XYZ file of C-alpha atoms in Angstrom:
731
model
C 0.000 0.000 0.000
C 2.785 2.396 0.891
C 4.554 1.695 -2.405
C 1.387 2.161 -4.459
C 0.257 5.389 -2.787
C 3.758 6.890 -2.758
C 4.216 5.960 -6.423
C 0.959 7.732 -7.252
C 2.145 10.886 -5.468
C 5.496 10.798 -7.262
C 3.741 10.474 -10.640
C 1.791 13.624 -9.706
C 5.087 15.304 -8.801
C 6.436 14.447 -12.257
C 3.378 15.306 -14.379
C 1.634 18.175 -12.557
C 4.300 20.888 -13.045
C 4.433 20.157 -16.780
C 0.630 20.436 -16.975
C 0.833 23.767 -15.121
C 3.136 25.132 -17.838
C 6.258 25.627 -15.761
C 9.231 27.295 -17.438
C 12.059 26.981 -18.235
C 11.789 23.284 -18.965
C 15.531 22.627 -18.660
C 15.301 23.349 -14.919
C 12.144 21.333 -14.341
C 13.573 18.347 -16.196
C 16.133 18.110 -13.393
C 13.261 17.978 -10.879
C 11.561 15.344 -13.047
C 14.715 13.210 -13.064
C 14.998 13.490 -9.277
C 11.389 12.388 -8.896
C 12.066 9.380 -11.136
C 14.931 8.347 -8.843
C 12.620 8.644 -5.823
C 10.080 6.512 -7.634
C 12.693 3.814 -8.309
C 13.703 3.806 -4.650
C 10.246 2.518 -3.730
C 10.984 -0.873 -5.250
C 13.562 -1.805 -2.617
C 11.779 -5.092 -1.788
C 11.767 -6.438 -5.333
C 15.272 -5.169 -6.146
C 17.593 -5.023 -3.204
C 21.193 -5.293 -4.445
C 23.890 -3.452 -2.537
C 27.201 -1.746 -3.173
C 29.152 -2.235 0.018
C 27.167 -0.559 2.809
C 24.936 1.192 0.230
C 21.646 -0.526 -0.552
C 19.657 -0.141 -3.784
C 17.291 2.303 -2.042
C 20.247 4.331 -0.758
C 21.676 4.734 -4.273
C 18.379 5.829 -5.817
C 17.467 8.047 -2.855
C 20.828 9.845 -2.878
C 20.553 10.258 -6.681
C 17.119 11.833 -6.240
C 18.504 14.076 -3.487
C 21.323 15.209 -5.794
C 18.857 16.113 -8.540
C 16.630 18.011 -6.094
C 19.675 19.904 -4.781
C 20.638 20.898 -8.339
C 17.009 21.833 -9.091
C 16.712 24.153 -6.078
C 20.098 25.718 -6.866
C 19.082 26.380 -10.495
C 15.774 27.912 -9.395
C 17.598 30.138 -6.926
C 19.966 31.319 -9.640
C 17.055 31.864 -12.023
C 15.161 33.963 -9.482
C 18.256 35.966 -8.560
C 18.680 37.160 -12.150
C 22.411 37.810 -12.232
C 25.483 36.008 -10.974
C 26.189 36.907 -7.362
C 29.144 35.261 -5.598
C 27.656 36.029 -2.188
C 24.614 33.897 -3.038
C 26.733 30.779 -3.520
C 28.836 31.516 -0.437
C 25.774 32.174 1.717
C 24.101 29.000 0.502
C 27.232 26.911 1.058
C 27.784 28.407 4.533
C 24.177 27.869 5.609
C 24.195 24.301 4.292
C 27.498 23.598 6.050
C 26.164 25.051 9.274
C 22.949 23.031 9.005
C 24.956 19.849 8.307
C 27.210 20.560 11.300
C 24.197 21.115 13.553
C 22.404 17.953 12.419
C 25.570 15.904 12.714
C 26.407 17.204 16.172
C 22.909 16.978 17.671
C 21.465 13.921 15.924
C 24.182 11.850 14.287
C 26.807 11.880 17.038
C 24.484 10.119 19.553
C 23.673 7.527 16.880
C 27.343 6.645 16.402
C 27.810 5.723 20.013
C 31.511 5.356 19.390
C 31.014 2.835 16.595
C 32.857 3.076 13.336
C 30.546 0.901 11.173
C 30.099 2.266 7.617
C 26.408 1.235 7.527
C 25.745 3.429 10.530
C 27.476 6.306 8.765
C 25.161 5.862 5.748
C 22.109 6.169 7.990
C 23.578 9.296 9.548
C 24.038 11.003 6.168
C 20.291 11.107 5.471
C 19.449 13.865 8.014
C 22.510 15.832 6.880
C 21.366 15.859 3.254
C 17.844 16.753 4.427
C 19.310 19.798 6.153
C 21.028 20.782 2.907
C 17.769 20.520 0.964
C 15.921 22.524 3.600
C 18.572 25.249 3.576
C 18.402 25.536 -0.218
C 14.600 25.690 -0.114
C 14.702 28.415 2.522
C 17.193 30.376 0.446
C 14.927 30.102 -2.600
C 11.954 31.301 -0.544
C 13.920 34.388 0.520
C 14.886 35.158 -3.079
C 11.311 34.825 -4.297
C 10.291 37.745 -2.105
C 6.510 37.420 -1.868
C 5.085 34.195 -0.314
C 4.385 31.367 -2.800
C 2.019 28.597 -1.584
C 3.886 25.926 -3.539
C 7.114 26.958 -1.781
C 5.369 26.657 1.582
C 4.350 23.059 0.777
C 7.925 22.216 -0.271
C 9.454 23.619 2.924
C 6.852 21.853 5.074
C 7.544 18.566 3.311
C 11.306 18.928 3.792
C 10.873 19.665 7.496
C 8.793 16.499 7.811
C 11.437 14.575 5.819
C 14.176 15.759 8.173
C 12.221 14.666 11.258
C 11.290 11.270 9.784
C 14.877 10.613 8.642
C 16.176 11.467 12.114
C 13.748 9.031 13.743
C 14.258 6.374 11.086
C 18.044 6.617 11.323
C 17.910 6.391 15.117
C 15.587 3.347 14.955
C 17.651 1.659 12.246
C 20.914 2.138 14.154
C 19.552 1.109 17.563
C 17.368 -1.802 16.382
C 18.665 -5.089 15.125
C 15.687 -5.405 12.731
C 16.526 -2.166 10.902
C 13.994 0.543 9.985
C 10.414 0.193 11.285
C 7.430 -0.045 8.926
C 5.405 2.509 10.908
C 8.200 5.074 10.687
C 8.661 4.346 6.982
C 4.950 4.997 6.409
C 5.439 8.649 7.320
C 7.469 9.139 4.124
C 4.114 8.943 2.345
C 3.223 12.325 3.817
C 6.504 13.730 2.481
C 5.541 12.595 -1.017
C 2.039 13.998 -0.475
C 3.467 17.418 0.391
C 5.639 17.461 -2.714
C 2.638 16.395 -4.820
C 0.545 19.209 -3.320
C 3.306 21.678 -4.177
C 3.731 20.331 -7.720
C -0.010 20.499 -8.476
C -0.648 23.920 -6.888
C -1.488 26.758 -9.364
C 1.363 28.822 -7.920
C 4.068 26.347 -8.931
C 5.105 28.349 -12.087
C 5.930 31.280 -9.789
C 8.863 29.333 -8.344
C 10.879 30.597 -11.333
C 9.477 34.146 -11.172
C 11.941 37.049 -10.920
C 10.562 39.628 -8.450
C 10.446 43.286 -9.476
C 13.345 45.478 -8.215
C 11.226 47.098 -5.519
C 9.002 44.116 -4.773
C 10.839 42.962 -1.672
C 14.321 43.229 -0.278
C 15.710 40.143 1.468
C 19.188 41.462 2.212
C 18.503 41.894 5.922
C 16.826 38.492 6.184
C 19.729 36.813 4.392
C 22.197 38.449 6.754
C 20.211 37.370 9.820
C 19.825 33.819 8.536
C 23.530 33.640 7.724
C 24.504 34.668 11.258
C 22.053 32.323 12.994
C 22.666 29.257 10.814
C 26.464 29.499 10.843
C 27.476 30.754 14.276
C 24.954 28.667 16.224
C 26.130 25.255 14.856
C 29.743 26.099 15.719
C 28.745 26.933 19.286
C 26.694 23.738 19.570
C 29.563 21.680 18.132
C 31.914 22.905 20.838
C 29.460 21.990 23.627
C 28.519 18.435 22.560
C 31.158 15.769 23.397
C 32.947 14.059 20.523
C 31.793 10.528 19.720
C 34.761 8.750 18.128
C 37.306 9.546 15.458
C 34.725 9.654 12.642
C 32.800 12.313 14.544
C 36.038 14.253 15.108
C 37.003 14.198 11.421
C 33.521 15.222 10.292
C 33.232 18.061 12.820
C 36.701 19.463 12.104
C 36.037 19.304 8.351
C 32.670 21.052 8.617
C 33.921 23.745 11.024
C 36.967 24.421 8.833
C 34.768 24.617 5.741
C 32.324 26.889 7.518
C 35.011 29.292 8.750
C 36.602 29.353 5.295
C 33.286 30.182 3.664
C 32.617 32.953 6.191
C 36.074 34.420 5.547
C 35.464 34.363 1.787
C 32.021 35.901 2.334
C 33.540 38.727 4.356
C 36.232 39.323 1.725
C 33.701 39.403 -1.104
C 31.483 41.768 0.872
C 34.359 44.171 1.565
C 35.375 44.132 -2.109
C 31.772 44.763 -3.135
C 31.484 47.676 -0.690
C 34.729 49.151 -1.974
C 33.574 48.826 -5.587
C 30.159 50.260 -4.735
C 31.810 53.245 -3.063
C 34.064 53.728 -6.078
C 31.135 53.439 -8.482
C 29.078 55.860 -6.411
C 31.897 58.406 -6.422
C 32.320 57.967 -10.178
C 28.603 58.511 -10.817
C 28.633 61.587 -8.599
C 31.596 63.163 -10.404
C 31.174 62.044 -14.030
C 28.634 62.606 -16.744
C 26.554 59.488 -17.331
C 26.365 59.824 -21.126
C 29.944 60.758 -22.054
C 32.016 59.593 -19.071
C 33.675 63.010 -18.772
C 33.731 65.031 -15.561
C 30.425 66.656 -14.754
C 29.939 70.354 -14.070
C 30.270 70.218 -10.272
C 33.447 68.140 -10.269
C 34.911 70.258 -13.065
C 34.667 73.355 -10.861
C 36.372 71.516 -7.996
C 39.227 70.355 -10.227
C 39.556 73.772 -11.862
C 39.918 75.499 -8.492
C 42.796 73.160 -7.635
C 44.444 73.644 -11.023
C 44.253 77.414 -10.701
C 46.250 77.177 -7.473
C 48.755 74.658 -8.819
C 49.317 76.460 -12.133
C 49.759 79.816 -10.419
C 52.342 78.283 -8.068
C 54.204 76.921 -11.108
C 54.085 80.317 -12.837
C 51.790 79.145 -15.630
C 48.470 80.457 -16.913
C 45.239 78.479 -16.874
C 43.297 78.408 -20.133
C 39.608 77.472 -20.267
C 38.030 76.579 -23.607
C 34.232 76.552 -23.684
C 32.864 74.531 -26.645
C 29.340 74.569 -28.015
C 28.282 72.469 -31.021
C 26.720 74.544 -33.794
C 23.239 73.477 -34.955
C 23.062 70.603 -32.463
C 19.297 71.116 -32.206
C 19.053 70.390 -35.928
C 20.570 66.941 -35.386
C 18.138 66.086 -32.589
C 15.147 67.388 -34.528
C 16.115 65.657 -37.787
C 17.485 62.260 -36.706
C 16.352 61.993 -33.106
C 17.992 62.307 -29.700
C 19.759 58.961 -30.155
C 21.790 60.490 -32.981
C 22.555 63.497 -30.794
C 23.747 61.234 -27.978
C 25.984 59.345 -30.421
C 27.499 62.632 -31.545
C 28.199 63.732 -27.968
C 29.827 60.401 -27.109
C 32.019 60.628 -30.194
C 33.188 64.130 -29.252
C 33.829 62.985 -25.682
C 36.022 60.147 -26.956
C 37.916 62.257 -29.492
C 39.001 64.990 -27.107
C 40.907 62.873 -24.543
C 42.231 60.545 -27.227
C 43.833 63.393 -29.178
C 44.640 65.911 -26.438
C 46.215 63.383 -24.112
C 45.876 62.997 -20.334
C 47.062 66.477 -19.321
C 44.023 68.688 -20.148
C 40.972 68.558 -17.907
C 37.856 67.635 -19.903
C 34.262 68.029 -18.743
C 30.752 68.172 -20.088
C 29.139 71.401 -19.003
C 25.681 70.269 -20.051
C 23.701 69.719 -23.254
C 26.128 70.046 -26.167
C 28.641 72.137 -24.203
C 32.129 70.948 -23.245
C 34.965 72.525 -21.254
C 38.690 72.006 -21.779
C 41.115 73.224 -19.078
C 44.851 73.267 -19.681
C 47.979 74.905 -18.270
C 49.594 77.197 -20.884
C 52.456 79.673 -21.059
C 50.396 82.473 -22.574
C 47.545 83.536 -24.813
C 49.262 82.318 -27.978
C 49.397 78.762 -26.657
C 45.744 78.954 -25.610
C 44.751 80.084 -29.110
C 46.842 77.288 -30.635
C 45.004 74.825 -28.400
C 41.664 76.207 -29.611
C 42.749 75.770 -33.230
C 43.804 72.205 -32.498
C 40.453 71.410 -30.886
C 38.684 73.043 -33.831
C 40.578 70.761 -36.236
C 39.260 67.668 -34.433
C 35.807 68.460 -35.800
C 36.868 68.369 -39.449
C 36.396 64.611 -39.494
C 32.706 63.665 -39.956
C 30.965 61.957 -37.066
C 28.908 58.793 -37.515
C 25.571 59.574 -35.904
C 23.687 56.589 -37.327
C 24.545 53.257 -38.921
C 24.457 54.667 -42.440
C 24.865 58.395 -41.849
C 27.680 60.752 -40.892
C 27.547 64.435 -40.049
C 30.104 67.220 -39.841
C 29.663 69.495 -36.856
C 31.504 72.723 -36.078
C 32.225 74.116 -32.608
C 31.969 77.684 -31.360
C 34.813 78.120 -28.872
C 35.266 80.732 -26.183
C 38.725 81.204 -24.651
C 39.377 82.642 -21.189
C 42.816 82.961 -19.613
C 43.802 83.315 -15.937
C 47.287 84.746 -15.500
C 49.495 83.433 -12.655
C 49.029 86.530 -10.512
C 45.328 86.992 -11.231
C 42.725 86.266 -8.577
C 39.737 84.638 -10.210
C 37.378 81.858 -9.177
C 36.633 78.795 -11.257
C 33.030 79.920 -11.798
C 34.139 83.357 -12.974
C 36.736 81.946 -15.384
C 34.260 79.505 -16.938
C 31.739 82.355 -17.126
C 34.216 84.420 -19.128
C 34.787 81.541 -21.531
C 31.024 81.134 -21.844
C 30.620 84.811 -22.777
C 33.383 84.469 -25.387
C 31.690 81.350 -26.782
C 28.406 83.201 -27.305
C 30.332 85.983 -29.017
C 31.870 83.376 -31.335
C 28.459 81.855 -32.055
C 27.062 85.291 -32.876
C 29.943 85.992 -35.263
C 29.397 82.748 -37.205
C 29.968 79.017 -37.114
C 33.210 77.267 -36.314
C 34.939 80.296 -34.756
C 36.819 81.010 -31.567
C 36.843 84.253 -29.581
C 39.163 85.338 -26.761
C 37.661 87.022 -23.712
C 39.388 90.437 -23.534
C 38.790 93.846 -21.954
C 36.457 94.982 -24.726
C 34.350 91.869 -24.446
C 34.352 92.222 -20.656
C 33.032 95.781 -20.988
C 30.315 94.702 -23.387
C 29.447 91.798 -21.128
C 29.049 94.138 -18.152
C 26.948 96.413 -20.314
C 24.776 93.514 -21.367
C 24.282 92.467 -17.744
C 23.357 96.025 -16.779
C 20.908 96.272 -19.675
C 19.326 92.946 -18.730
C 18.929 94.117 -15.139
C 17.261 97.436 -16.099
C 15.136 96.575 -19.111
C 12.131 95.454 -17.075
C 12.098 98.641 -15.004
C 12.542 100.736 -18.157
C 9.414 99.181 -19.650
C 7.424 99.852 -16.487
C 8.583 103.485 -16.516
C 7.952 103.818 -20.300
C 11.534 104.921 -20.831
C 11.486 103.757 -24.457
C 10.722 106.084 -27.362
C 10.369 105.895 -31.130
C 12.268 107.399 -34.025
C 10.850 107.325 -37.534
C 12.844 106.800 -40.733
C 11.122 107.914 -43.936
C 10.411 105.621 -46.870
C 10.472 107.485 -50.176
C 8.822 106.871 -53.556
C 7.991 108.752 -56.746
C 9.942 109.769 -59.821
C 12.846 111.309 -57.889
C 12.082 109.568 -54.597
C 10.751 112.878 -53.332
C 7.483 111.665 -51.829
C 7.162 110.252 -48.325
C 4.873 107.229 -48.450
C 5.510 106.173 -44.860
C 7.927 105.714 -41.964
C 9.586 102.777 -40.288
C 9.205 102.899 -36.501
C 12.418 102.131 -34.603
C 12.627 101.737 -30.810
C 15.171 103.752 -28.832
C 16.178 103.695 -25.158
C 18.017 106.385 -23.262
C 18.900 105.282 -19.734
C 19.973 107.879 -17.127
C 22.914 105.705 -16.047
C 23.729 103.688 -19.165
C 23.146 106.445 -21.696
C 21.972 105.531 -25.195
C 21.436 101.788 -25.384
C 21.613 100.319 -28.893
C 18.655 98.277 -30.189
C 21.204 95.624 -31.127
C 21.764 95.196 -27.385
C 18.350 95.602 -25.766
C 16.154 93.810 -28.344
C 17.954 90.416 -28.082
C 17.971 90.768 -24.295
C 14.259 91.589 -24.300
C 13.663 88.380 -26.258
C 15.936 86.372 -23.958
C 14.356 87.623 -20.720
C 10.730 87.515 -21.869
C 10.108 91.268 -22.314
C 9.825 91.307 -26.099
C 6.030 91.016 -26.166
C 5.646 93.945 -23.811
C 8.206 96.006 -25.734
C 6.673 95.067 -29.084
C 3.181 96.038 -27.935
C 4.476 99.411 -26.724
C 6.178 100.085 -30.080
C 3.077 99.034 -32.015
C 0.715 101.145 -29.922
C 2.993 104.195 -29.931
C 3.702 103.911 -33.671
C -0.029 103.927 -34.441
C -0.583 106.973 -32.246
C 2.272 108.906 -33.855
C 1.131 107.976 -37.370
C -2.372 109.240 -36.583
C -0.877 112.511 -35.331
C 1.390 112.982 -38.363
C -1.407 112.166 -40.772
C -3.596 114.798 -39.166
C -1.022 117.555 -38.842
C 0.771 116.984 -42.163
C -2.551 116.345 -43.928
C -1.202 113.127 -45.393
C -4.071 110.657 -45.327
C -2.304 107.928 -47.283
C 1.035 107.597 -45.477
C 1.702 104.361 -43.620
C 3.719 103.067 -40.683
C 6.098 100.107 -40.970
C 6.597 98.232 -37.666
C 8.975 95.305 -37.077
C 7.438 92.246 -35.403
C 9.446 89.601 -33.528
C 8.802 85.839 -33.730
C 7.710 85.779 -30.086
C 4.965 88.326 -30.791
C 3.569 86.284 -33.662
C 3.415 83.251 -31.366
C 1.160 85.149 -28.935
C -2.352 83.666 -29.074
C -3.891 87.155 -28.838
C -1.488 89.022 -31.142
C -4.215 89.721 -33.721
C -6.293 91.376 -30.979
C -3.253 93.408 -29.869
C -2.902 94.811 -33.406
C -6.592 95.590 -33.654
C -6.606 97.422 -30.319
C -3.590 99.522 -31.338
C -5.273 100.554 -34.603
C -8.634 101.263 -32.987
C -7.140 103.336 -30.155
C -5.354 105.536 -32.719
C -8.322 105.725 -35.080
C -6.387 104.240 -38.007
C -7.630 101.952 -40.772
C -5.917 98.535 -40.956
C -4.257 99.300 -44.299
C -2.231 102.096 -42.661
C -0.111 99.493 -40.862
C 2.644 97.411 -42.486
C 4.094 94.637 -40.315
C 7.677 93.621 -41.131
C 8.904 90.069 -40.546
C 12.271 88.547 -41.471
C 12.361 85.783 -44.081
C 14.222 83.560 -41.586
C 11.145 83.645 -39.364
C 9.078 82.108 -42.151
C 11.367 79.047 -42.081
C 12.101 78.578 -38.374
C 8.580 78.947 -36.990
C 5.651 76.636 -37.365
C 2.187 76.874 -38.883
C 0.952 79.066 -36.007
C 2.950 81.996 -37.398
C 1.500 81.503 -40.880
C -2.033 81.368 -39.485
C -1.504 84.626 -37.573
C -0.083 86.419 -40.638
C -2.929 85.261 -42.869
C -5.498 86.399 -40.291
C -3.895 89.840 -40.085
C -3.765 90.134 -43.866
C -7.433 89.232 -44.123
C -8.159 91.983 -41.595
C -6.515 94.532 -43.947
C -3.039 94.818 -42.410
C -0.174 94.697 -44.923
C 2.635 92.159 -44.674
C 6.234 93.032 -45.516
C 9.300 90.764 -45.657
C 12.333 92.530 -44.187
C 16.036 91.955 -44.959
C 15.241 89.891 -48.046
C 18.254 88.187 -49.610
C 20.122 87.172 -46.436
C 17.856 84.471 -44.983
C 16.734 81.001 -45.981
C 13.135 81.361 -47.190
C 12.336 79.649 -50.451
C 10.264 81.294 -53.177
C 7.513 78.727 -52.742
C 7.331 79.572 -49.033
C 6.981 83.281 -49.791
C 4.338 82.594 -52.422
C 2.224 80.762 -49.836
C 1.749 84.001 -47.882
C -0.130 87.167 -48.903
C 3.040 89.265 -49.060
C 2.478 92.919 -50.046
C 6.021 94.244 -49.873
C 9.646 93.099 -49.863
C 12.524 95.087 -48.372
C 15.871 94.235 -49.951
C 18.636 93.928 -47.372
C 21.075 96.843 -47.169
C 23.980 94.418 -47.653
C 23.067 94.083 -51.343
C 22.737 97.872 -51.760
C 25.962 98.731 -49.920
C 28.041 96.771 -52.445
C 26.878 98.952 -55.337
C 29.880 101.021 -56.446
C 32.373 98.682 -54.744
C 31.739 95.493 -56.701
C 31.178 95.519 -60.460
C 28.699 92.667 -60.205
C 26.732 94.184 -57.299
C 24.365 96.259 -59.454
C 23.580 93.298 -61.697
C 22.893 91.092 -58.673
C 20.670 93.748 -57.094
C 18.715 94.046 -60.344
C 18.258 90.279 -60.441
C 16.777 90.298 -56.941
C 14.386 93.143 -57.805
C 13.242 91.343 -60.969
C 12.818 88.129 -58.999
C 10.554 89.813 -56.453
C 8.465 91.441 -59.176
C 8.141 88.106 -60.954
C 6.296 86.872 -57.872
C 3.682 89.578 -58.385
C 5.006 91.831 -55.596
C 5.212 95.437 -56.854
C 6.082 97.120 -53.541
C 9.861 96.766 -53.341
C 12.011 98.855 -50.971
C 15.791 99.165 -51.298
C 17.189 99.618 -47.775
C 20.430 101.310 -46.721
C 20.771 103.878 -49.533
C 23.398 106.352 -48.296
C 25.035 107.806 -51.434
C 23.889 109.435 -54.652
C 25.575 106.676 -56.643
C 23.509 104.057 -54.832
C 20.352 106.107 -55.435
C 21.142 106.402 -59.140
C 21.753 102.686 -59.428
C 18.510 101.822 -57.632
C 16.550 104.288 -59.820
C 18.108 102.806 -62.967
C 17.040 99.319 -61.855
C 13.457 100.552 -61.439
C 13.058 99.982 -57.712
C 9.859 101.849 -56.762
C 10.706 102.697 -53.135
C 13.835 103.570 -51.257
C 15.014 104.023 -47.654
C 18.292 105.146 -46.121
C 20.362 107.885 -44.507
C 20.510 109.785 -47.808
C 16.938 110.938 -47.087
C 17.472 111.658 -43.455
C 18.353 109.828 -40.317
C 15.589 108.523 -38.059
C 13.893 111.352 -36.128
C 11.316 111.589 -33.423
C 7.834 112.855 -34.239
C 8.575 115.927 -32.136
C 11.632 116.702 -34.270
C 9.657 116.388 -37.523
C 6.923 118.670 -36.209
C 9.486 121.180 -34.969
C 11.021 121.279 -38.451
C 7.637 122.497 -39.745
C 7.211 125.047 -37.004
C 4.915 122.991 -34.830
C 5.243 122.083 -31.147
C 4.024 118.787 -29.709
C 2.710 118.741 -26.155
C 3.072 115.480 -24.236
C 2.604 113.018 -27.076
C 3.419 110.057 -24.872
C 1.137 111.014 -21.992
C -2.095 112.202 -23.649
C -4.306 109.518 -25.100
C -5.384 110.181 -28.663
C -9.144 110.197 -29.188
C -10.498 108.131 -32.022
C -11.008 110.230 -35.181
C -8.919 113.208 -34.188
C -5.642 114.494 -32.746
C -5.012 117.008 -30.010
C -1.935 118.192 -28.196
C -0.180 120.034 -31.078
C -0.077 123.745 -31.829
C 1.694 126.114 -34.150
C 4.902 127.557 -32.795
């Protein structure tokens, strides 16, 4: 009966996991093989050969145990995910400790001083049970969350350990060998394994827990201490039972101490490596492997001190990749990352170990090197610039050539400067290089320092200047007619006179207004004031058909309510929409999205004219221009200025004028006319309108009225009523 029932349970153990869809099969085949060996061990009565002290059942049982040990070890490795030397050492130490404890407490009394090999075979059973139980417990810890199938396995192994202890004690002490009643309890061991194998949770025995699912580090450490130290203490308290007991105990204790020593060594090495890795991650850029910004400042401070003590200068090169955004937008951020990694590998490979290299952030890099003067720093910048001549592979089948803008800052040996200040100087020089063009380098000098301080002062005061309405307008006439003697309108230009800074150039405050978010406020002021002044000049000069040309920035066109802003400015001044001409650069038509086009079309439908400014220097295609209702094109002054200096300039200017007219645009303005020769050339080419210093420099409305004997009272302060103008009188 025992053999039949146990065989049925073992068949369930073999078949049930496969029916539950356990994976991977290569691991469960080991468990299947172990179960087959256990099944064969049941037929000890029919087949009972022996090999010395080992019976048939001993051979098959120990073979099954070996397979189950391998199975639990493979599951533990599978659940752990990656190779971990501490896992093997912990498992070996716990198993050794469990074997030592079982041997000392249970096996030693069985020996009773005897040295019979058969007795030793009986004593091995509980020791192997302890090994299986330790492996099962280790697997349960690695699984994290409780698994019912694992609970059945551990319960079955505990029962197996107890039954083997009793059975071994009975077999050793009794002349008749093992007792049938005790042997019958093995049936419950097979039942427990069958319950585990058939439970729905059995596939989860090979499940890898999520990283944050459960941490068993503390439990492993506690188990390691309890299951290794305790057996050693017990072994020293229990008397030795013969020379076999002595050899076994000494071997197990030596093995256990050796494993604990190795475990401690591995742990210390792991801690040291973890500390090193943590320091590396804290001081290096994750993408490129170069020093990060914080560590770069620390190293630079030390190099400033060391280089000054050695009588050498410290050069800082600030690199920024030109058009890096284009790479990310066109081929994706993966291509941009590949480019940055390539640059990060080229610089140290070609500059050598001496320079300090760091990634400042984004596509910006910093090179720090000790030099003997400015000439050597410039030579270093040229060398770095040459590294970028070789194309970079950004994708499997695509390369790209990138150019750097480089700023150079130098700290002399006797100069007191912080690392942040020196890098800031190089950053300012880099932006100056980027403004001047691609692939350039600029040295931070006294002139650039002055302009940088001026820029900082302007940035600090521009917001307050807008709140105090410190800005004003000057108007430059646009001429037409047979001899360009008729004013057909003015271009409104913003000016700023600061009590402390003096006259601030638009080339300085307009980019800063865009950078610091004031451009919409400034643009609305210019638009509103230009409409008011046009209404006044129309009324007083009795010129009902003159217009006002106003420049519009990209940020203004991206305002959701910009159309309403224009309408309010026209309505408050009492002007019709066709009196206003909005000027946009052709570059804006390329760089901005469909929102800009929608805004321009809406304004044109409302009656406002659209003018393309600085035509001939941007990137807009003819098809792009033809998609918009363009009323006027202003030809860039660069093309006009070359007339008289270059023999081909007049022919090229004529080609541009003819090109614009071929698009159906009759309003063409030649900008920057300053000499009579330029005027004659433009007239000969048939350009209908003209603008430049030859016809007067930009003037305020007050100055134009004063030239006609009129005085303007508080133009900026008095609101203009719709349909009329007040506040002016004859002198």
